[in-house]
Short mmCIF file of C-alpha atoms and ligand atoms in Angstrom, two decimals:
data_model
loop_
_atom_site.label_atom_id
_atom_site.label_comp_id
_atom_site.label_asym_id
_atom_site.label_seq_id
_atom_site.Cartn_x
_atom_site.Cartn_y
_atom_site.Cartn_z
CA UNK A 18 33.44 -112.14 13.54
CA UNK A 19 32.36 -110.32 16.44
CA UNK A 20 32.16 -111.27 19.81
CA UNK A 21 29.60 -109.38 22.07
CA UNK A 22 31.46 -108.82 25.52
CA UNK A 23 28.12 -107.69 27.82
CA UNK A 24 29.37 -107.45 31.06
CA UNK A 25 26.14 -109.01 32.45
CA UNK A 26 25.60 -110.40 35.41
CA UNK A 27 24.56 -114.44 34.86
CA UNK A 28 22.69 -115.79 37.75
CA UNK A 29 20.51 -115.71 34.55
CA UNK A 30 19.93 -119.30 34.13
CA UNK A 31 19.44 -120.16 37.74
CA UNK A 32 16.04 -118.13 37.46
CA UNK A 33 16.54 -116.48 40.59
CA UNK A 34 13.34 -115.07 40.37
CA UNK A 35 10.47 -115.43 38.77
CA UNK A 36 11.32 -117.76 36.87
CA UNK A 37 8.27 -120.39 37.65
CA UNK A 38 5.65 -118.83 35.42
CA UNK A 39 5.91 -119.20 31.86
CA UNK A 40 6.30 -115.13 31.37
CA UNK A 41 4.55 -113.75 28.33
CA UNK A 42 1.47 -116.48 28.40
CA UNK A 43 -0.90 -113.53 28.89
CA UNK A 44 -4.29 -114.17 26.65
CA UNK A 45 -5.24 -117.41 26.97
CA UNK A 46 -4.44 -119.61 30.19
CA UNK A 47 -4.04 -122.79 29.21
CA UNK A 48 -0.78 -123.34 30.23
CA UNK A 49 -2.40 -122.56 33.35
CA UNK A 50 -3.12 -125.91 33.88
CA UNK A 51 0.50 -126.94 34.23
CA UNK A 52 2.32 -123.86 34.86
CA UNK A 53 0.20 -123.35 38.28
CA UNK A 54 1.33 -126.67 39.26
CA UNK A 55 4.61 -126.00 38.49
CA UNK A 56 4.54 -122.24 40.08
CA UNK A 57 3.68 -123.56 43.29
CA UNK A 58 6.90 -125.75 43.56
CA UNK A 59 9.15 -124.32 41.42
CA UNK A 60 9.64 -121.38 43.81
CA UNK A 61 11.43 -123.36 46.37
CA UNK A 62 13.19 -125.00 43.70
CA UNK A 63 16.44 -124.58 42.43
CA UNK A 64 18.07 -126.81 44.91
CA UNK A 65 19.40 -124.34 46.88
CA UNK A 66 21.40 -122.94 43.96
CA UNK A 67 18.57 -120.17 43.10
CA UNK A 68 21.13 -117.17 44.16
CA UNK A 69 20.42 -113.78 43.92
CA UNK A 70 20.54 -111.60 40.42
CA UNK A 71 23.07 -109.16 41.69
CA UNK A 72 23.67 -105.74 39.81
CA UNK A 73 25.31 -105.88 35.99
CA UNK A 74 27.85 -103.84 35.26
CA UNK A 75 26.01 -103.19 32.18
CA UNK A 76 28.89 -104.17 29.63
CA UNK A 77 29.32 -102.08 26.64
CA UNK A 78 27.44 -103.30 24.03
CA UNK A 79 30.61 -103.17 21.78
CA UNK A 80 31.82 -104.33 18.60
CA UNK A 81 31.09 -104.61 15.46
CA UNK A 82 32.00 -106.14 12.05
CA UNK A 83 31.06 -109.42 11.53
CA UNK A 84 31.77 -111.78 8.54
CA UNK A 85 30.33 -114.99 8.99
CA UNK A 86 33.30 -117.51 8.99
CA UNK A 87 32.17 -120.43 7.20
CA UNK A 88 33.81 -122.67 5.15
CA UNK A 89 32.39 -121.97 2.20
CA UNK A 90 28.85 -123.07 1.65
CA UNK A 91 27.73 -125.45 -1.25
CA UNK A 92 25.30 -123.18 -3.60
CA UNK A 93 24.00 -125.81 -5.65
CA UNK A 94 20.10 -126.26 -5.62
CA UNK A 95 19.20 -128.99 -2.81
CA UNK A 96 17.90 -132.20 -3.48
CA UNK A 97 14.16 -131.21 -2.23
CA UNK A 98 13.93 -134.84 -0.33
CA UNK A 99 13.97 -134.62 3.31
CA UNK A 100 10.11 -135.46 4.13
CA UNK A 101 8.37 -134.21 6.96
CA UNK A 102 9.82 -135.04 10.05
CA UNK A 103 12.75 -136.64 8.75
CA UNK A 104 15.04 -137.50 11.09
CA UNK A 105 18.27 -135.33 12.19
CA UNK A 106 19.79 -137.65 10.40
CA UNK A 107 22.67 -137.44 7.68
CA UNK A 108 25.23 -136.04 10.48
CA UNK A 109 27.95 -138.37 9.37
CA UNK A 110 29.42 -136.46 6.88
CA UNK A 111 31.91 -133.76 6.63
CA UNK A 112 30.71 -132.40 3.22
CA UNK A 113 29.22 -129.23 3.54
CA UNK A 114 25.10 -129.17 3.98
CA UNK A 115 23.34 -128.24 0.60
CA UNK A 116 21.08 -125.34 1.03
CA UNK A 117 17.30 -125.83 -0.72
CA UNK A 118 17.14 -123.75 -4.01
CA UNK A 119 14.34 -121.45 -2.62
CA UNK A 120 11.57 -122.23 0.16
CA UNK A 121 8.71 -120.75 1.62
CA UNK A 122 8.88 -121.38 5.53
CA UNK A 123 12.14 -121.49 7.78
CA UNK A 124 10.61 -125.76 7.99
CA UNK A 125 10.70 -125.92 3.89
CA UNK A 126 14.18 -124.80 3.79
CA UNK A 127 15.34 -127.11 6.70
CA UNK A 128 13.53 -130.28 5.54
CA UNK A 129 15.32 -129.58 1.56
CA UNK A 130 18.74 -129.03 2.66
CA UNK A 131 20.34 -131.78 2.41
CA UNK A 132 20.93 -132.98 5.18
CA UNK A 133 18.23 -132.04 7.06
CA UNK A 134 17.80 -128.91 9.26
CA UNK A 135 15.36 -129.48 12.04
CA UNK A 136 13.94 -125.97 12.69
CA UNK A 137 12.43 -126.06 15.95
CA UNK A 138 10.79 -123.48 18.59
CA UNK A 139 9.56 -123.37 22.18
CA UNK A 140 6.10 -124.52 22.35
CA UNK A 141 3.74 -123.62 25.70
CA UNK A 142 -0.06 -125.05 26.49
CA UNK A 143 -1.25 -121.35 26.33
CA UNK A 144 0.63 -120.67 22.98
CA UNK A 145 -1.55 -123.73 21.57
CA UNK A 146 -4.68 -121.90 22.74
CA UNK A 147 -4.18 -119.18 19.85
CA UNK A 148 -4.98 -120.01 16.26
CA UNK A 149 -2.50 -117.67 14.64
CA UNK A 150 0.01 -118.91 17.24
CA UNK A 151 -0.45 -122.56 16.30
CA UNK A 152 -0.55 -121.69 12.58
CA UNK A 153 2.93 -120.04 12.74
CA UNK A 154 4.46 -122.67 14.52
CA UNK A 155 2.96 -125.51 12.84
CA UNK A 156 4.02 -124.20 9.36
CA UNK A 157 7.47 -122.85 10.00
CA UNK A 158 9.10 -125.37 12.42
CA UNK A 159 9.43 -129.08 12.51
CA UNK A 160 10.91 -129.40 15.97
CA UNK A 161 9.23 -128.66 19.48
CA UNK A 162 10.14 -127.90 22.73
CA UNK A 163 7.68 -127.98 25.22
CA UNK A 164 8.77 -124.56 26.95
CA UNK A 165 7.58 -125.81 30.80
CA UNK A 166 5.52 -128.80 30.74
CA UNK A 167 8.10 -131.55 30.80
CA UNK A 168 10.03 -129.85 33.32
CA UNK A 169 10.34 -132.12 36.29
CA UNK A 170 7.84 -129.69 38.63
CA UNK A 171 5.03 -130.23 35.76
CA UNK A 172 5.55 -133.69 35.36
CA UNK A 173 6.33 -134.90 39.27
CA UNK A 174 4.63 -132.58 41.06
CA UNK A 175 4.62 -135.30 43.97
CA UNK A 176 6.98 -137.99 44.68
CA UNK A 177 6.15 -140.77 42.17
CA UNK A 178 2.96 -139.12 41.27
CA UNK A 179 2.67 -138.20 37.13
CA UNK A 180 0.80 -135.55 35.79
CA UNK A 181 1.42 -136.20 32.04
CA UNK A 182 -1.89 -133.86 30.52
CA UNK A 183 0.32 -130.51 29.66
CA UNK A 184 2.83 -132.47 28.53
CA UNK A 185 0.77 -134.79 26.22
CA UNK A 186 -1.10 -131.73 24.39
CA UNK A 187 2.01 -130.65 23.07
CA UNK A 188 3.42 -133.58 22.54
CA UNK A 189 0.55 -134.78 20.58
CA UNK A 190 -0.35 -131.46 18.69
CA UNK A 191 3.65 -132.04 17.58
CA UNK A 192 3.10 -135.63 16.95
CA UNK A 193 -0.15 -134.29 14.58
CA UNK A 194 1.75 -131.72 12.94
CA UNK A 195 4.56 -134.43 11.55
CA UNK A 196 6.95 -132.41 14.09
CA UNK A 197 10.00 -134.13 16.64
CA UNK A 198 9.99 -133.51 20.06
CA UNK A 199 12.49 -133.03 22.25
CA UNK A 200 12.43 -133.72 25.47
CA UNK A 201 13.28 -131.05 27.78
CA UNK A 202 14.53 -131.99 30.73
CA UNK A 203 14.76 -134.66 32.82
CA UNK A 204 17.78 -133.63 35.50
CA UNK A 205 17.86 -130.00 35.87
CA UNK A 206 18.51 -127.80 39.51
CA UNK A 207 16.15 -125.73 38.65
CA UNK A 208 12.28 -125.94 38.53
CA UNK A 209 12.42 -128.77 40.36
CA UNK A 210 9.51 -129.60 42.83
CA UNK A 211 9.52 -128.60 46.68
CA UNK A 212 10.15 -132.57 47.41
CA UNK A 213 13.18 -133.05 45.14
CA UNK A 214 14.76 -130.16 45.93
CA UNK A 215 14.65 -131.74 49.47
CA UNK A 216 16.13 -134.98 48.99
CA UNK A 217 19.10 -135.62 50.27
CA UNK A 218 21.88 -138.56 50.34
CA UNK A 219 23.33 -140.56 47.24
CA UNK A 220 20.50 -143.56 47.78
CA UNK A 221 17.35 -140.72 48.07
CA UNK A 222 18.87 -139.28 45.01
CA UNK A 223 19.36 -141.63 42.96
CA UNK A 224 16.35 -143.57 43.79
CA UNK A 225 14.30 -140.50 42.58
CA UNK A 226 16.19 -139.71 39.56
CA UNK A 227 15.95 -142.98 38.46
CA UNK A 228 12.30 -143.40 39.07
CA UNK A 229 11.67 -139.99 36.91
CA UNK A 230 13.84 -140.45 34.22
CA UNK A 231 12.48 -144.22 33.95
CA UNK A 232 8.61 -143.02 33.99
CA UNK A 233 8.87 -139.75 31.89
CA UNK A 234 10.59 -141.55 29.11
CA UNK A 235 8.34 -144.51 29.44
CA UNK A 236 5.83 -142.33 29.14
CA UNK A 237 6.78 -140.78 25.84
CA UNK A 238 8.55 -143.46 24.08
CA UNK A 239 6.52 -143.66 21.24
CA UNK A 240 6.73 -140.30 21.01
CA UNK A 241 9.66 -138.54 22.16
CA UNK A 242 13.21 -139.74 20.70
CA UNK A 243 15.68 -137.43 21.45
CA UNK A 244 16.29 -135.99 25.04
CA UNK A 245 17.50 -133.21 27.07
CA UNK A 246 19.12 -136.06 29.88
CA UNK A 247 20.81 -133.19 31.98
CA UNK A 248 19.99 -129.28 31.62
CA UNK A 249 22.76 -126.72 32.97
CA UNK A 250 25.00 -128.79 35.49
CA UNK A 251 28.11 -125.80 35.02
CA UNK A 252 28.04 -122.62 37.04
CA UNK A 253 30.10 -119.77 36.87
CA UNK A 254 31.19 -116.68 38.73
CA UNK A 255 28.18 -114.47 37.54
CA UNK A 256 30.37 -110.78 36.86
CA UNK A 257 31.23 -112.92 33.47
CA UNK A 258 28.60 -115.28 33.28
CA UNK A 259 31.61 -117.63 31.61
CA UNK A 260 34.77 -116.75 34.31
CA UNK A 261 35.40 -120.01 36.89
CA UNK A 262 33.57 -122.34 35.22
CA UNK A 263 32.60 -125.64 38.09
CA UNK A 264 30.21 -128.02 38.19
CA UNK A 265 26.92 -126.39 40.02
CA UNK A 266 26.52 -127.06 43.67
CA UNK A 267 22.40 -129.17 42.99
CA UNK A 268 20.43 -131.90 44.50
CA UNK A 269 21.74 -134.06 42.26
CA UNK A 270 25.69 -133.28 42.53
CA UNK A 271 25.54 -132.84 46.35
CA UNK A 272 24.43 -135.99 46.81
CA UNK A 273 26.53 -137.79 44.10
CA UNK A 274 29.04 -135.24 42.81
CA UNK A 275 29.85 -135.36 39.29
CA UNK A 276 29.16 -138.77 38.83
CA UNK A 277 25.30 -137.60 38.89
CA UNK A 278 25.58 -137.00 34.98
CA UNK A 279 27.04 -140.48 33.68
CA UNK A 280 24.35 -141.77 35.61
CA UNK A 281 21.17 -139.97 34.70
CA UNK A 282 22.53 -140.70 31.01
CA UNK A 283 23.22 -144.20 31.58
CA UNK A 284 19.82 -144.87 32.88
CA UNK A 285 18.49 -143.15 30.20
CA UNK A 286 19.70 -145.29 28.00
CA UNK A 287 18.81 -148.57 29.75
CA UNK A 288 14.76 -146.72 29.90
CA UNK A 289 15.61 -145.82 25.73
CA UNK A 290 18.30 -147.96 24.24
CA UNK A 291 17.36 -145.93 20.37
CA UNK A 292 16.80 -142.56 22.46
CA UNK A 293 19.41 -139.50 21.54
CA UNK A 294 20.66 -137.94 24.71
CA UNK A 295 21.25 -134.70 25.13
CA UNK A 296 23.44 -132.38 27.40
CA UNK A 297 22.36 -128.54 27.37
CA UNK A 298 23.49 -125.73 28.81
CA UNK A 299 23.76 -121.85 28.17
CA UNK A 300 26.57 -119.39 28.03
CA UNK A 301 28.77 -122.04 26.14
CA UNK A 302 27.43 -120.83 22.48
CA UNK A 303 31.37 -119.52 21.57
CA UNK A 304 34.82 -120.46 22.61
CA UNK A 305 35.03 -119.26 26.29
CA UNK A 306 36.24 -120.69 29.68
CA UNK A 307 32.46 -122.16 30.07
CA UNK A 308 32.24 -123.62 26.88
CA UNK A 309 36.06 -124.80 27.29
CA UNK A 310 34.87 -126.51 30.78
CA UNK A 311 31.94 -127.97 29.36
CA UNK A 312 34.08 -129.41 26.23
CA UNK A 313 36.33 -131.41 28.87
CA UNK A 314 33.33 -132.39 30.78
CA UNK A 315 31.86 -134.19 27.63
CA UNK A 316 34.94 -135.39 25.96
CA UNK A 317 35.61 -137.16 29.76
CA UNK A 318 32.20 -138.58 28.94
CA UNK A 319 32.89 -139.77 25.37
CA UNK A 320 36.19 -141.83 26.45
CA UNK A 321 34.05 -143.32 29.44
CA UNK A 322 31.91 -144.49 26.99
CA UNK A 323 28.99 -143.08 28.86
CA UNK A 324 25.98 -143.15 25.93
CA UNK A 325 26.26 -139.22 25.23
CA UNK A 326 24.88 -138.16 21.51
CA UNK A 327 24.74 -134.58 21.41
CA UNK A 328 24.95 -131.33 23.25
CA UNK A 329 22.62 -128.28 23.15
CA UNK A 330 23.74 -124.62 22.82
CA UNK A 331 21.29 -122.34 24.21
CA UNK A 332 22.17 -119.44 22.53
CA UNK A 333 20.43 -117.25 24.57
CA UNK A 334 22.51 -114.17 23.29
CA UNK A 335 22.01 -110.38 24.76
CA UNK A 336 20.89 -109.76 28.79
CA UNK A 337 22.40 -111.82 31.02
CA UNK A 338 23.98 -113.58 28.42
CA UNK A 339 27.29 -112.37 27.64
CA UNK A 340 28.64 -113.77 24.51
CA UNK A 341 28.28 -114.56 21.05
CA UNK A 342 30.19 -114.65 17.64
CA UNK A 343 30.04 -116.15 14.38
CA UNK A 344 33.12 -117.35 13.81
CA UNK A 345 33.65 -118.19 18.06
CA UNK A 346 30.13 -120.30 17.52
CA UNK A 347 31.31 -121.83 14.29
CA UNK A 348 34.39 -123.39 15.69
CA UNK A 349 32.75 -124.07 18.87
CA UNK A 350 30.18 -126.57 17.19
CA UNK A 351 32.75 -127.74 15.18
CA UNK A 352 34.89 -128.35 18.21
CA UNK A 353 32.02 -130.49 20.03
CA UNK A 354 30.88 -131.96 16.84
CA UNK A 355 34.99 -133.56 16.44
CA UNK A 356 34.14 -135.47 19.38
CA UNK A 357 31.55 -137.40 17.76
CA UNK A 358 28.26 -135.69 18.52
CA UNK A 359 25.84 -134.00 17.58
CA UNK A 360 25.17 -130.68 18.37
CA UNK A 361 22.23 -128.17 17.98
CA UNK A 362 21.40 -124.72 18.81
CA UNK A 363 18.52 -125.93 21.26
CA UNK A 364 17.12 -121.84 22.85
CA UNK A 365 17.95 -119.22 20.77
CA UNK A 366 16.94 -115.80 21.46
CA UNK A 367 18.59 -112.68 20.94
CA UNK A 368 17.24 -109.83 23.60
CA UNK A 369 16.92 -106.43 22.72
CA UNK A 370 16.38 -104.96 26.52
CA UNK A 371 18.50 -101.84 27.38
CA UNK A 372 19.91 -101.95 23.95
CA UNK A 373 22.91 -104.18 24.88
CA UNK A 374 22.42 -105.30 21.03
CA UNK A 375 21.61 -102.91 18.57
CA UNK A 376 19.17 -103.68 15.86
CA UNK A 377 21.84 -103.84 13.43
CA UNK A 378 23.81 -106.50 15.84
CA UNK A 379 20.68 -108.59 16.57
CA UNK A 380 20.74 -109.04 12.43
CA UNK A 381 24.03 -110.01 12.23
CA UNK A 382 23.96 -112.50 15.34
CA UNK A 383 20.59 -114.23 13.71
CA UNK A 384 22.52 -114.80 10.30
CA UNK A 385 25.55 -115.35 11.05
CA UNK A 386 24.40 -118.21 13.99
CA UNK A 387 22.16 -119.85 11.76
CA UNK A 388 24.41 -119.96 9.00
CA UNK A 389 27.75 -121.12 11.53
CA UNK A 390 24.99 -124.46 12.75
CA UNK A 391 24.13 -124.77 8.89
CA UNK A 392 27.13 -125.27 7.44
CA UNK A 393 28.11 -127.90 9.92
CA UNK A 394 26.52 -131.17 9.06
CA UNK A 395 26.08 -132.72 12.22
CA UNK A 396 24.58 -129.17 13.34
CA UNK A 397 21.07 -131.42 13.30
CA UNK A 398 18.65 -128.27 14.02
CA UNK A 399 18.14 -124.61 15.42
CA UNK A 400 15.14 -123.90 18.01
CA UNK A 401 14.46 -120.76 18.78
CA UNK A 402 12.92 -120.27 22.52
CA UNK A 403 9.59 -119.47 21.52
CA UNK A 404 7.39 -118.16 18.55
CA UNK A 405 7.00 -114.25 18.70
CA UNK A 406 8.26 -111.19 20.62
CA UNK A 407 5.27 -110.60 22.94
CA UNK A 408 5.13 -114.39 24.48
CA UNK A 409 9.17 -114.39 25.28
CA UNK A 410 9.93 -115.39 28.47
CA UNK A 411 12.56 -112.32 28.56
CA UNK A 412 9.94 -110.21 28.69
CA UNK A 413 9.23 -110.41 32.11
CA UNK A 414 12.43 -111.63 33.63
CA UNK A 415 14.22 -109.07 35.61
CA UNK A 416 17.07 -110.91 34.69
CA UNK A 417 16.68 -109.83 31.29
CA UNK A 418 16.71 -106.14 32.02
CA UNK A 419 13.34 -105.75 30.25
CA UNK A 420 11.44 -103.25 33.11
CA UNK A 421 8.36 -104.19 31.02
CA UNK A 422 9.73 -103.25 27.46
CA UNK A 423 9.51 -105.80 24.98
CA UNK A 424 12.13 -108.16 24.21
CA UNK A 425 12.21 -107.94 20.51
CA UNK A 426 14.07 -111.20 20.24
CA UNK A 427 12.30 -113.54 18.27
CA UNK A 428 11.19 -114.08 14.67
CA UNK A 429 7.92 -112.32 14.60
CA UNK A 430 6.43 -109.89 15.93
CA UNK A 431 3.09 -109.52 18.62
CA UNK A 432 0.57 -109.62 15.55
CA UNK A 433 2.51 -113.02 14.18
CA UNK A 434 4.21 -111.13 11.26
CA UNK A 435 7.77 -111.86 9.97
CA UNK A 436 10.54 -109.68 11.38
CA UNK A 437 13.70 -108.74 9.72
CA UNK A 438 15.30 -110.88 11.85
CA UNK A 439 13.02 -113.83 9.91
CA UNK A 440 14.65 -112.83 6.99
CA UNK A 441 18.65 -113.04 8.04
CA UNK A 442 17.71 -116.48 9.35
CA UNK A 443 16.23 -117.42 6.18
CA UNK A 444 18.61 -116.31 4.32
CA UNK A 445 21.16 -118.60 6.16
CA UNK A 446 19.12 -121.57 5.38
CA UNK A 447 19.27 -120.44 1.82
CA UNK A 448 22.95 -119.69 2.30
CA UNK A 449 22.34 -116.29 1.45
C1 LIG B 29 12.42 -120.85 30.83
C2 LIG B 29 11.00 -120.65 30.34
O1 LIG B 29 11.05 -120.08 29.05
C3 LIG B 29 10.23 -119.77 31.29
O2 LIG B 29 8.87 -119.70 30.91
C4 LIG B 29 10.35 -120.32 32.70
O3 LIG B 29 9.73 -119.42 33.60
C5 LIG B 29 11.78 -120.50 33.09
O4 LIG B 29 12.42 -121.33 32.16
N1 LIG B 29 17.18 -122.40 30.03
C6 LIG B 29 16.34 -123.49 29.88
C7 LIG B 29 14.90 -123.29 29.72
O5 LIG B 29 16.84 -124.62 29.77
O6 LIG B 29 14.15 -124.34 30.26
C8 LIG B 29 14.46 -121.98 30.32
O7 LIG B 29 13.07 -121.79 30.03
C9 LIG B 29 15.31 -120.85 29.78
C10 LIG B 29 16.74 -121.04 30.14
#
């Protein structure tokens, strides 16, 4: 299997820059609502981490070949249970996950396998403003992420003052579309409000995390059962994007160093005993010095008995993202997934900008990831970070490498039509 080695530059993830707008929401404004809120703080967020996006060495796009690794998928016709919004359950087993005999939409083939696939994608208020938008996302996934609204700068704009109305359209369109939710995120560096970002001291800290992660899942208990507890706490040197991996200098590990993450989780499961909590980060999709860093962080976790359930792998592949691989991702799940948890491809896109994937490659990746999570059974769901090519937040990212060129990295395309790439991820499902 191959292993793209871009060369990119990572400060990626730390949306250095504009990174407080919800790129791509062009038409329709209604993310405006929350967005605005959050564009106004977000831009002094990051917690003094935001660092600069400095030059890419432009990696050569490289390699080829890949053969999905696999161990051998079960062909047998599925069982055709799995209801609507069925849990992510059935992740006990090791047997391999029985694809559906045939299905019509990426959510039919994920709800018949057996177990479950949750098939998710990135939802935003404006998205929900478009019919054909809403119709597309509604039919083919049974997962959402909101894409900004439960971030903490939407949802605390002030100190201990809630603004829940972004966050409870999508919630509720989910809820009235028999989709999950996941809840995305509740300790992250970055888009966090002006006043986080300025706290300071282990009792300021902690006093505020506590109070956010208490209301925000309070809020959405009913609702919401499966969380995102702490988003990206790993930086490293950005020439690799996955060299010196440490934990990120943040408001929340300045003021109580590593100890910040056994703590946001623990509260979080004092607010939602029945909750699943989540760590997620990027750049840890394969077997690298990140994802090797990040592996140790969370095993320490699992013998501390801190109530971890699962980890989310970005798998935000192509500009600034430098890695990916079928067989790499296959045993890198499978790694994570030994130590108990679940694990789920939780952002994926796969960027197109300046051709550091090729067409050909971008096929490959989508089939070959989707089929690495689908043969592992406690692989509980893939979301991909947002519906079609001309709403992806690549777009208009400098990070990305865009210079106003479309991302191509999604299923479909601007008019809401299947891509190819549509086809190699439902052909995984299918294990095709
Ligand atoms: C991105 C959104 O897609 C953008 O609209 C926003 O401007 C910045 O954040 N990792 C994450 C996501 O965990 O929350 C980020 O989402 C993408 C990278």
């Amino acid at each position: 299997m191959r292993s793209v080695p871009l060369t990119l530059l990572l400060s990626a993830f730390l949306c250095a820059t504009g990174c407080s707008d919800s790129g791509g929401e062009g038409e329709t404004g209604g993310a405006g609502a929350t967005s605005g809120t959050a564009g106004t703080t977000s831009g002094t967020g990051g917690a003094g981490t935001t660092s600069s996006v400095t030059s890419g060495t432009g990696g050569a796009p490289g390699v080829t070949s890949s053969v999905a690794s696999g161990t051998g998928g079960a062909t047998s016709a599925a069982s055709g249970t799995g209801g609507a919004g069925g849990g992510t359950g059935g992740a006990g087993g090791e047997e391999a996950r029985v694809p559906a005999a045939s299905a019509s939409t990426l959510r039919e083939a994920g709800e018949k396998a057996n177990p479950p696939i949750l098939i998710g994608a990135a939802i935003s208020g404006g998205g929900l403003n478009n019919n054909d938008y809403k119709r597309v996302a509604a039919a083919e996934h049974s997962y959402v992420t909101a894409e900004n609204e439960m971030k903490w700068d939407a949802l605390e704009p002030n100190a201990g003052q809630f603004s829940w109305g972004a966050a409870d359209n999508i919630v509720n369109w989910a809820v009235s579309n028999r989709m999950q939710v996941k809840g995305h995120t509740l300790v992250w560096h970055n888009q966090l409000p002006g006043w986080a970002s300025s706290l300071s001291g282990a009792a300021q800290v902690e006093q505020a995390m506590r109070r956010h992660i208490e209301n925000v899942m309070g809020h959405f208990k009913d609702r919401v059962h499966t969380w995102d507890v702490v988003n990206e706490a790993v930086l490293t040197d950005s020439d690799t994007g996955v060299g010196n991996p440490r934990m990120r200098p943040s408001v929340f590990f300045n003021a109580l160093g590593e100890g910040f993450l056994d703590l946001a989780f623990e509260i979080a499961k004092e607010q939602d005993p029945t909750a699943k909590l989540y760590y997620n980060d990027y750049s840890i999709d394969a077997l690298n010095d990140k994802a090797d860093f990040v592996y140790e962080m969370v095993k320490g976790m699992v013998e501390r008995g801190v109530p971890i359930d699962g980890v989310g792998f970005q798998m935000h592949i192509g500009p600034p993202n430098n890695e990916a691989g079928g067989a790499d991702v296959a045993a890198n799940l499978k790694r994570f997934s030994d130590l108990g948890l679940e694990v789920l491809i939780s952002e994926m896109d796969i960027n197109r900008c300046s051709n550091q994937v090729t067409a050909e490659e971008q096929l490959a990746y989508y089939h070959d990831i989707v089929e690495a999570c689908f043969q592992l059974p406690k692989c509980v769901g893939i979301t991909f970070w947002g519906i079609n090519d001309g709403r992806s937040w690549l777009n208009g990212w400098s990070g990305a490498l865009c210079n106003g060129q479309s991302s191509q990295s999604l299923l479909f395309n601007d008019q809401y039509q299947k891509k190819e790439t549509y086809n190699k991820v439902m052909d995984a499902l299918l294990g095709r």
